[in-house]
């Protein structure tokens, strides 16, 4: 309803707004019942007061009527408050780690619990980092809409306090960017891979992913076997370019680091890699991309899902950059969250997987590549979901 209110053309009358606002409090009362902790009621009452409405008596306080903009702000507060309540309750359940019957019903349910488990290691906007999205654009536009970097700052102390983040960052300089150029792993690089997988497997996120996949019959229950599977799935080398003489790519390199093929950027869906490249002067942020869904602007610096456009320096000495017109990435999430998410999708999902991941409706895409009669992970990434017919009908009729 908030999306419909926000996107509706024209303005409802003061009487229509007042009548609509009056219907909200009984719904809140029905949800909360007698359980009314101050941390829940206080922000709602404050939001009501800000639009000139008496929360206790459910009526307008003065002569000034609430506006559509006041209502939208109140509904935003309401949605965030109830989402926080649900998230905290789900997180307590998730920390048991054992998949429930509900979790095992489908991939969507299992993935949603990953989001809850990642809360403790996920970095918080405004606390651990801050974005500066600036202006938005359509994907076909190539003009630079951002005069400043995407990341205002990332707190390095927050990264240092998270072992999986440190181990992940150590991997990012191990790869040849160009597809077709053979990859050569040194002993040190192999050690870094083992360290990264080992610390990831100590997290609740990866422990749960392992238990879920084992319960679904997709992997062995033995942690050592799961370690070896992850090593092969993500770091096993293959020829992305079939003409290459030796293996030139891997699932990890493509998804998390990024590659260049025929002058185009492919992969590169990880926020830590984007931040690192921006710090090095190799990434030029050019603005965020408008989402498919009406009523959503996605110009929210605190959103953990961002679709952007950027240029990436080609690695040569001529200071040229290649454009990536559209790239969707999680922001602030832990490396183990993405590793677990895409592993579950690869082993138990399809190429297109529309699902709710926390508060975000996304399509997790996952594609394989077959080389030497073996299926490897080619790529996996999130994408905004266009509205379905029911949503379009609802919004146009509101």
Short mmCIF file of C-alpha atoms in Angstrom, two decimals:
data_model
loop_
_atom_site.label_atom_id
_atom_site.label_comp_id
_atom_site.label_asym_id
_atom_site.label_seq_id
_atom_site.Cartn_x
_atom_site.Cartn_y
_atom_site.Cartn_z
CA UNK A 1 0.00 0.00 0.00
CA UNK A 2 2.87 2.36 0.75
CA UNK A 3 4.31 1.82 -2.75
CA UNK A 4 0.91 2.57 -4.24
CA UNK A 5 0.48 5.73 -2.15
CA UNK A 6 3.97 6.88 -3.06
CA UNK A 7 3.58 6.28 -6.80
CA UNK A 8 -0.06 7.41 -7.22
CA UNK A 9 -0.52 10.40 -9.50
CA UNK A 10 -2.60 13.29 -8.23
CA UNK A 11 -3.46 14.11 -4.63
CA UNK A 12 -6.25 12.59 -2.50
CA UNK A 13 -8.43 15.02 -0.55
CA UNK A 14 -7.82 15.71 3.14
CA UNK A 15 -10.97 13.76 3.97
CA UNK A 16 -9.79 10.73 1.97
CA UNK A 17 -6.39 10.78 3.70
CA UNK A 18 -7.98 11.09 7.14
CA UNK A 19 -10.33 8.20 6.42
CA UNK A 20 -7.41 6.05 5.27
CA UNK A 21 -5.25 6.93 8.30
CA UNK A 22 -8.10 6.00 10.64
CA UNK A 23 -8.09 2.43 9.28
CA UNK A 24 -4.39 1.85 10.11
CA UNK A 25 -4.40 1.92 13.93
CA UNK A 26 -6.98 -0.90 14.33
CA UNK A 27 -4.76 -3.06 12.09
CA UNK A 28 -1.71 -2.28 14.24
CA UNK A 29 -3.68 -3.05 17.41
CA UNK A 30 -4.75 -6.37 15.91
CA UNK A 31 -1.14 -7.31 15.14
CA UNK A 32 0.37 -6.23 18.46
CA UNK A 33 -2.44 -7.29 20.80
CA UNK A 34 -1.35 -6.61 24.39
CA UNK A 35 2.33 -6.88 23.54
CA UNK A 36 3.24 -3.20 23.34
CA UNK A 37 6.89 -2.61 24.25
CA UNK A 38 7.98 1.02 24.17
CA UNK A 39 10.60 0.31 21.49
CA UNK A 40 7.72 -0.63 19.17
CA UNK A 41 5.09 1.95 20.13
CA UNK A 42 7.36 5.00 20.59
CA UNK A 43 8.57 5.35 16.96
CA UNK A 44 5.04 4.74 15.64
CA UNK A 45 3.49 7.32 18.00
CA UNK A 46 6.23 9.78 17.08
CA UNK A 47 5.56 9.27 13.36
CA UNK A 48 1.84 9.80 13.96
CA UNK A 49 2.54 13.00 15.90
CA UNK A 50 4.79 14.29 13.09
CA UNK A 51 1.82 14.21 10.71
CA UNK A 52 -0.46 15.95 13.22
CA UNK A 53 -2.33 12.87 14.37
CA UNK A 54 -3.18 11.73 17.91
CA UNK A 55 -2.04 8.10 18.17
CA UNK A 56 -3.92 7.34 21.39
CA UNK A 57 -7.30 8.66 20.25
CA UNK A 58 -6.72 7.95 16.55
CA UNK A 59 -7.79 11.37 15.33
CA UNK A 60 -6.39 14.59 13.92
CA UNK A 61 -4.85 16.76 16.66
CA UNK A 62 -5.23 20.25 15.24
CA UNK A 63 -6.60 22.10 12.27
CA UNK A 64 -3.70 21.23 9.95
CA UNK A 65 -4.59 18.12 7.96
CA UNK A 66 -2.04 15.41 7.20
CA UNK A 67 -0.58 15.46 3.70
CA UNK A 68 0.25 12.62 1.38
CA UNK A 69 3.94 13.20 2.11
CA UNK A 70 3.28 12.97 5.88
CA UNK A 71 1.47 9.67 5.34
CA UNK A 72 4.28 8.20 3.26
CA UNK A 73 6.83 9.05 6.00
CA UNK A 74 4.62 7.48 8.66
CA UNK A 75 4.14 4.31 6.61
CA UNK A 76 7.89 4.07 6.06
CA UNK A 77 8.42 4.21 9.84
CA UNK A 78 5.67 1.64 10.36
CA UNK A 79 7.17 -0.76 7.84
CA UNK A 80 10.68 -0.45 9.28
CA UNK A 81 9.44 -0.94 12.85
CA UNK A 82 7.55 -4.13 12.06
CA UNK A 83 10.34 -5.46 9.88
CA UNK A 84 12.81 -4.98 12.76
CA UNK A 85 10.48 -6.89 15.11
CA UNK A 86 10.14 -9.78 12.68
CA UNK A 87 13.88 -9.81 11.93
CA UNK A 88 14.81 -10.07 15.61
CA UNK A 89 12.35 -12.91 16.16
CA UNK A 90 13.55 -14.77 13.06
CA UNK A 91 17.18 -14.26 14.01
CA UNK A 92 16.66 -16.00 17.36
CA UNK A 93 15.09 -18.97 15.57
CA UNK A 94 17.79 -18.99 12.89
CA UNK A 95 20.61 -19.17 15.42
CA UNK A 96 19.57 -22.73 16.23
CA UNK A 97 21.20 -23.56 12.82
CA UNK A 98 19.19 -26.74 12.29
CA UNK A 99 16.93 -26.32 9.24
CA UNK A 100 13.24 -26.60 10.11
CA UNK A 101 10.62 -28.32 7.98
CA UNK A 102 9.58 -24.86 6.82
CA UNK A 103 13.17 -24.05 5.78
CA UNK A 104 13.39 -27.23 3.76
CA UNK A 105 10.12 -26.70 1.90
CA UNK A 106 11.86 -24.61 -0.75
CA UNK A 107 15.03 -22.68 -1.58
CA UNK A 108 13.36 -19.33 -0.84
CA UNK A 109 12.77 -20.26 2.81
CA UNK A 110 16.30 -21.57 3.26
CA UNK A 111 17.89 -18.47 1.74
CA UNK A 112 15.76 -16.16 3.87
CA UNK A 113 17.28 -17.69 7.00
CA UNK A 114 20.76 -17.01 5.62
CA UNK A 115 19.87 -13.32 5.67
CA UNK A 116 18.91 -13.48 9.34
CA UNK A 117 22.09 -15.33 10.24
CA UNK A 118 24.25 -12.79 8.43
CA UNK A 119 22.97 -9.93 10.60
CA UNK A 120 25.80 -10.21 13.15
CA UNK A 121 28.61 -10.08 10.60
CA UNK A 122 26.90 -7.81 8.07
CA UNK A 123 28.29 -4.28 8.02
CA UNK A 124 25.84 -1.53 8.91
CA UNK A 125 25.33 1.58 6.76
CA UNK A 126 26.15 4.75 8.63
CA UNK A 127 28.16 2.75 11.16
CA UNK A 128 30.65 0.66 9.19
CA UNK A 129 30.39 2.38 5.81
CA UNK A 130 28.47 5.08 3.95
CA UNK A 131 27.40 5.32 0.30
CA UNK A 132 26.90 8.44 -1.82
CA UNK A 133 24.54 7.38 -4.63
CA UNK A 134 23.98 10.88 -6.03
CA UNK A 135 21.89 10.88 -9.25
CA UNK A 136 20.04 8.04 -10.98
CA UNK A 137 19.75 7.11 -14.64
CA UNK A 138 18.41 4.58 -17.13
CA UNK A 139 20.76 1.78 -18.10
CA UNK A 140 20.98 3.02 -21.69
CA UNK A 141 22.34 6.40 -20.53
CA UNK A 142 26.11 6.68 -20.50
CA UNK A 143 26.59 10.22 -19.19
CA UNK A 144 28.35 10.37 -15.82
CA UNK A 145 25.75 11.33 -13.18
CA UNK A 146 28.12 11.08 -10.21
CA UNK A 147 30.87 13.61 -9.58
CA UNK A 148 31.93 11.88 -6.35
CA UNK A 149 32.92 8.28 -5.47
CA UNK A 150 30.27 5.69 -4.57
CA UNK A 151 31.79 5.04 -1.14
CA UNK A 152 32.07 8.03 1.19
CA UNK A 153 34.00 5.87 3.61
CA UNK A 154 34.44 2.30 4.81
CA UNK A 155 35.67 1.83 8.36
CA UNK A 156 38.83 -0.26 8.12
CA UNK A 157 38.55 -1.21 11.80
CA UNK A 158 35.26 -2.95 10.97
CA UNK A 159 36.97 -5.00 8.27
CA UNK A 160 39.92 -5.85 10.52
CA UNK A 161 37.47 -7.15 13.15
CA UNK A 162 35.91 -9.58 10.67
CA UNK A 163 38.16 -12.53 9.69
CA UNK A 164 36.15 -13.51 6.60
CA UNK A 165 36.42 -9.97 5.19
CA UNK A 166 40.20 -9.90 5.66
CA UNK A 167 40.64 -13.34 4.11
CA UNK A 168 38.38 -12.37 1.19
CA UNK A 169 40.29 -9.17 0.41
CA UNK A 170 43.54 -11.13 0.28
CA UNK A 171 42.20 -13.07 -2.73
CA UNK A 172 41.31 -10.13 -4.95
CA UNK A 173 44.76 -9.52 -6.46
CA UNK A 174 45.33 -13.14 -7.49
CA UNK A 175 43.76 -13.06 -10.95
CA UNK A 176 44.42 -12.07 -14.56
CA UNK A 177 41.59 -9.77 -15.59
CA UNK A 178 41.41 -10.61 -19.29
CA UNK A 179 39.48 -13.70 -20.38
CA UNK A 180 41.78 -15.90 -22.45
CA UNK A 181 44.88 -15.17 -20.37
CA UNK A 182 45.79 -18.36 -18.44
CA UNK A 183 45.56 -18.26 -14.66
CA UNK A 184 48.51 -19.53 -12.63
CA UNK A 185 48.03 -20.20 -8.92
CA UNK A 186 51.06 -19.84 -6.68
CA UNK A 187 51.52 -21.76 -3.43
CA UNK A 188 50.71 -18.57 -1.50
CA UNK A 189 47.49 -18.05 -3.46
CA UNK A 190 46.39 -21.63 -2.81
CA UNK A 191 47.04 -21.05 0.89
CA UNK A 192 44.90 -17.90 0.79
CA UNK A 193 42.04 -19.88 -0.77
CA UNK A 194 42.21 -22.53 1.95
CA UNK A 195 42.31 -19.85 4.65
CA UNK A 196 39.28 -18.08 3.20
CA UNK A 197 37.19 -21.26 2.98
CA UNK A 198 38.26 -22.35 6.46
CA UNK A 199 37.17 -19.10 8.13
CA UNK A 200 33.92 -19.05 6.14
CA UNK A 201 33.07 -22.57 7.30
CA UNK A 202 33.42 -21.45 10.92
CA UNK A 203 30.53 -18.97 10.50
CA UNK A 204 26.90 -19.74 11.28
CA UNK A 205 25.94 -18.72 7.75
CA UNK A 206 28.06 -21.43 6.12
CA UNK A 207 27.27 -24.00 8.81
CA UNK A 208 23.57 -23.50 8.12
CA UNK A 209 24.06 -23.64 4.33
CA UNK A 210 25.90 -26.94 4.77
CA UNK A 211 23.17 -28.40 7.00
CA UNK A 212 20.43 -27.24 4.62
CA UNK A 213 22.14 -28.69 1.54
CA UNK A 214 22.92 -31.96 3.35
CA UNK A 215 19.30 -32.27 4.52
CA UNK A 216 18.21 -31.80 0.88
CA UNK A 217 20.60 -34.55 -0.20
CA UNK A 218 22.74 -32.18 -2.27
CA UNK A 219 26.04 -32.57 -0.37
CA UNK A 220 27.77 -34.87 2.08
CA UNK A 221 27.27 -34.26 5.81
CA UNK A 222 31.04 -34.47 6.29
CA UNK A 223 32.52 -30.93 6.73
CA UNK A 224 35.73 -32.02 5.00
CA UNK A 225 33.81 -33.16 1.93
CA UNK A 226 31.90 -29.86 1.90
CA UNK A 227 35.19 -27.94 2.08
CA UNK A 228 36.51 -29.82 -0.96
CA UNK A 229 33.26 -29.26 -2.84
CA UNK A 230 33.42 -25.51 -2.22
CA UNK A 231 37.04 -25.46 -3.30
CA UNK A 232 36.20 -27.18 -6.57
CA UNK A 233 32.97 -25.26 -7.18
CA UNK A 234 34.38 -21.78 -6.63
CA UNK A 235 38.10 -22.07 -7.30
CA UNK A 236 38.29 -24.91 -9.81
CA UNK A 237 39.80 -23.44 -12.99
CA UNK A 238 38.25 -23.87 -16.44
CA UNK A 239 38.44 -22.31 -19.90
CA UNK A 240 35.86 -19.51 -20.14
CA UNK A 241 37.31 -18.79 -23.57
CA UNK A 242 37.18 -22.19 -25.32
CA UNK A 243 40.10 -21.11 -27.49
CA UNK A 244 42.37 -20.61 -24.48
CA UNK A 245 45.28 -23.02 -24.25
CA UNK A 246 44.96 -23.32 -20.48
CA UNK A 247 42.24 -22.57 -17.90
CA UNK A 248 41.64 -18.82 -17.69
CA UNK A 249 38.76 -18.42 -15.24
CA UNK A 250 36.85 -19.65 -12.20
CA UNK A 251 33.49 -19.03 -10.59
CA UNK A 252 35.09 -16.97 -7.83
CA UNK A 253 37.09 -14.79 -10.21
CA UNK A 254 34.07 -14.02 -12.38
CA UNK A 255 31.48 -13.36 -9.66
CA UNK A 256 33.55 -11.65 -7.00
CA UNK A 257 36.52 -10.13 -8.84
CA UNK A 258 35.31 -9.48 -12.38
CA UNK A 259 36.78 -10.03 -15.83
CA UNK A 260 37.15 -8.31 -19.18
CA UNK A 261 36.03 -10.03 -22.36
CA UNK A 262 36.23 -8.40 -25.81
CA UNK A 263 36.43 -4.94 -24.26
CA UNK A 264 33.43 -5.51 -21.96
CA UNK A 265 33.29 -5.93 -18.18
CA UNK A 266 31.69 -9.21 -17.07
CA UNK A 267 30.99 -10.36 -13.53
CA UNK A 268 32.33 -8.08 -10.76
CA UNK A 269 29.29 -8.21 -8.46
CA UNK A 270 30.97 -7.80 -5.08
CA UNK A 271 30.86 -4.58 -3.07
CA UNK A 272 34.24 -5.06 -1.39
CA UNK A 273 35.90 -5.42 -4.78
CA UNK A 274 34.15 -2.25 -5.99
CA UNK A 275 35.31 -0.37 -2.90
CA UNK A 276 38.88 -1.67 -3.27
CA UNK A 277 39.06 -0.72 -6.96
CA UNK A 278 37.61 2.71 -6.22
CA UNK A 279 40.27 3.23 -3.54
CA UNK A 280 42.96 2.33 -6.08
CA UNK A 281 41.55 4.80 -8.63
CA UNK A 282 40.51 2.01 -10.99
CA UNK A 283 36.72 2.36 -10.70
CA UNK A 284 34.67 5.38 -11.77
CA UNK A 285 31.15 5.31 -10.34
CA UNK A 286 28.64 6.87 -12.79
CA UNK A 287 25.29 6.80 -10.94
CA UNK A 288 22.66 4.36 -9.77
CA UNK A 289 20.21 2.66 -12.12
CA UNK A 290 16.48 3.19 -11.69
CA UNK A 291 14.73 -0.02 -10.62
CA UNK A 292 12.02 -1.86 -12.52
CA UNK A 293 9.46 -1.61 -9.74
CA UNK A 294 7.05 1.38 -9.73
CA UNK A 295 7.09 3.39 -6.53
CA UNK A 296 10.69 2.39 -5.78
CA UNK A 297 13.59 4.72 -6.47
CA UNK A 298 16.33 2.57 -4.87
CA UNK A 299 18.21 5.83 -4.28
CA UNK A 300 18.57 4.78 -0.67
CA UNK A 301 22.11 5.03 0.65
CA UNK A 302 21.22 2.52 3.37
CA UNK A 303 19.88 -0.20 1.07
CA UNK A 304 21.90 -3.41 1.04
CA UNK A 305 21.03 -3.98 -2.64
CA UNK A 306 22.25 -1.51 -5.26
CA UNK A 307 22.16 -1.40 -9.06
CA UNK A 308 24.76 0.93 -10.48
CA UNK A 309 26.73 1.88 -13.58
CA UNK A 310 30.51 2.19 -13.51
CA UNK A 311 33.67 2.27 -15.57
CA UNK A 312 36.63 0.05 -14.77
CA UNK A 313 40.20 0.85 -15.74
CA UNK A 314 41.41 -1.72 -18.24
CA UNK A 315 44.66 -2.48 -16.45
CA UNK A 316 46.85 -1.12 -19.22
CA UNK A 317 49.00 1.99 -19.06
CA UNK A 318 46.87 4.08 -21.46
CA UNK A 319 44.38 5.16 -18.75
CA UNK A 320 41.31 3.87 -20.63
CA UNK A 321 38.18 2.59 -18.90
CA UNK A 322 35.54 0.03 -19.95
CA UNK A 323 31.87 0.62 -19.13
CA UNK A 324 29.58 -1.75 -17.26
CA UNK A 325 26.09 -0.33 -18.02
CA UNK A 326 24.25 -2.26 -15.30
CA UNK A 327 25.63 -4.10 -12.29
CA UNK A 328 23.66 -5.24 -9.26
CA UNK A 329 25.47 -6.05 -6.03
CA UNK A 330 24.74 -6.68 -2.40
CA UNK A 331 26.36 -4.01 -0.23
CA UNK A 332 27.50 -4.48 3.35
CA UNK A 333 26.81 -8.22 3.37
CA UNK A 334 29.54 -10.62 4.45
CA UNK A 335 31.60 -12.68 1.97
CA UNK A 336 30.26 -15.89 3.52
CA UNK A 337 26.67 -14.77 2.91
CA UNK A 338 27.22 -14.44 -0.84
CA UNK A 339 29.28 -17.63 -0.96
CA UNK A 340 26.52 -19.56 0.84
CA UNK A 341 23.69 -17.94 -1.15
CA UNK A 342 25.14 -18.69 -4.58
CA UNK A 343 26.27 -22.18 -3.53
CA UNK A 344 22.73 -23.06 -2.42
CA UNK A 345 21.29 -21.63 -5.65
CA UNK A 346 23.82 -23.49 -7.83
CA UNK A 347 23.20 -26.85 -6.13
CA UNK A 348 19.46 -26.60 -5.42
CA UNK A 349 18.08 -23.87 -7.66
CA UNK A 350 17.53 -23.00 -11.31
CA UNK A 351 18.86 -20.36 -13.68
CA UNK A 352 16.16 -17.91 -12.54
CA UNK A 353 15.27 -17.87 -8.83
CA UNK A 354 12.77 -15.17 -7.82
CA UNK A 355 12.71 -14.93 -4.04
CA UNK A 356 12.59 -12.68 -1.00
CA UNK A 357 16.01 -12.26 0.56
CA UNK A 358 15.40 -10.36 3.79
CA UNK A 359 13.45 -7.25 2.77
CA UNK A 360 14.47 -7.48 -0.90
CA UNK A 361 12.56 -9.16 -3.73
CA UNK A 362 15.20 -10.31 -6.19
CA UNK A 363 15.92 -12.75 -8.96
CA UNK A 364 19.09 -14.66 -8.12
CA UNK A 365 20.46 -15.71 -11.48
CA UNK A 366 22.83 -18.64 -11.75
CA UNK A 367 24.39 -20.05 -14.91
CA UNK A 368 26.66 -23.01 -15.52
CA UNK A 369 29.36 -23.51 -18.11
CA UNK A 370 30.24 -27.00 -19.37
CA UNK A 371 33.86 -27.84 -20.01
CA UNK A 372 35.37 -31.32 -20.45
CA UNK A 373 31.96 -32.88 -19.62
CA UNK A 374 31.86 -31.10 -16.25
CA UNK A 375 29.43 -28.35 -15.21
CA UNK A 376 31.18 -25.39 -13.59
CA UNK A 377 29.67 -22.28 -12.04
CA UNK A 378 29.84 -19.58 -14.68
CA UNK A 379 28.16 -16.72 -12.83
CA UNK A 380 25.60 -15.88 -10.15
CA UNK A 381 24.23 -12.48 -9.15
CA UNK A 382 21.11 -10.67 -7.90
CA UNK A 383 18.77 -8.67 -10.11
CA UNK A 384 15.79 -6.41 -9.39
CA UNK A 385 12.45 -8.07 -10.07
CA UNK A 386 9.89 -6.33 -12.33
CA UNK A 387 6.37 -6.09 -10.84
CA UNK A 388 4.02 -8.96 -11.61
CA UNK A 389 0.57 -8.51 -13.19
CA UNK A 390 -1.20 -8.48 -9.82
CA UNK A 391 1.03 -5.69 -8.52
CA UNK A 392 0.65 -3.65 -11.72
CA UNK A 393 -3.15 -3.97 -11.51
CA UNK A 394 -3.18 -2.99 -7.84
CA UNK A 395 -0.99 0.06 -8.34
CA UNK A 396 -2.91 1.33 -11.37
CA UNK A 397 -6.25 1.00 -9.57
CA UNK A 398 -5.20 2.72 -6.33
#
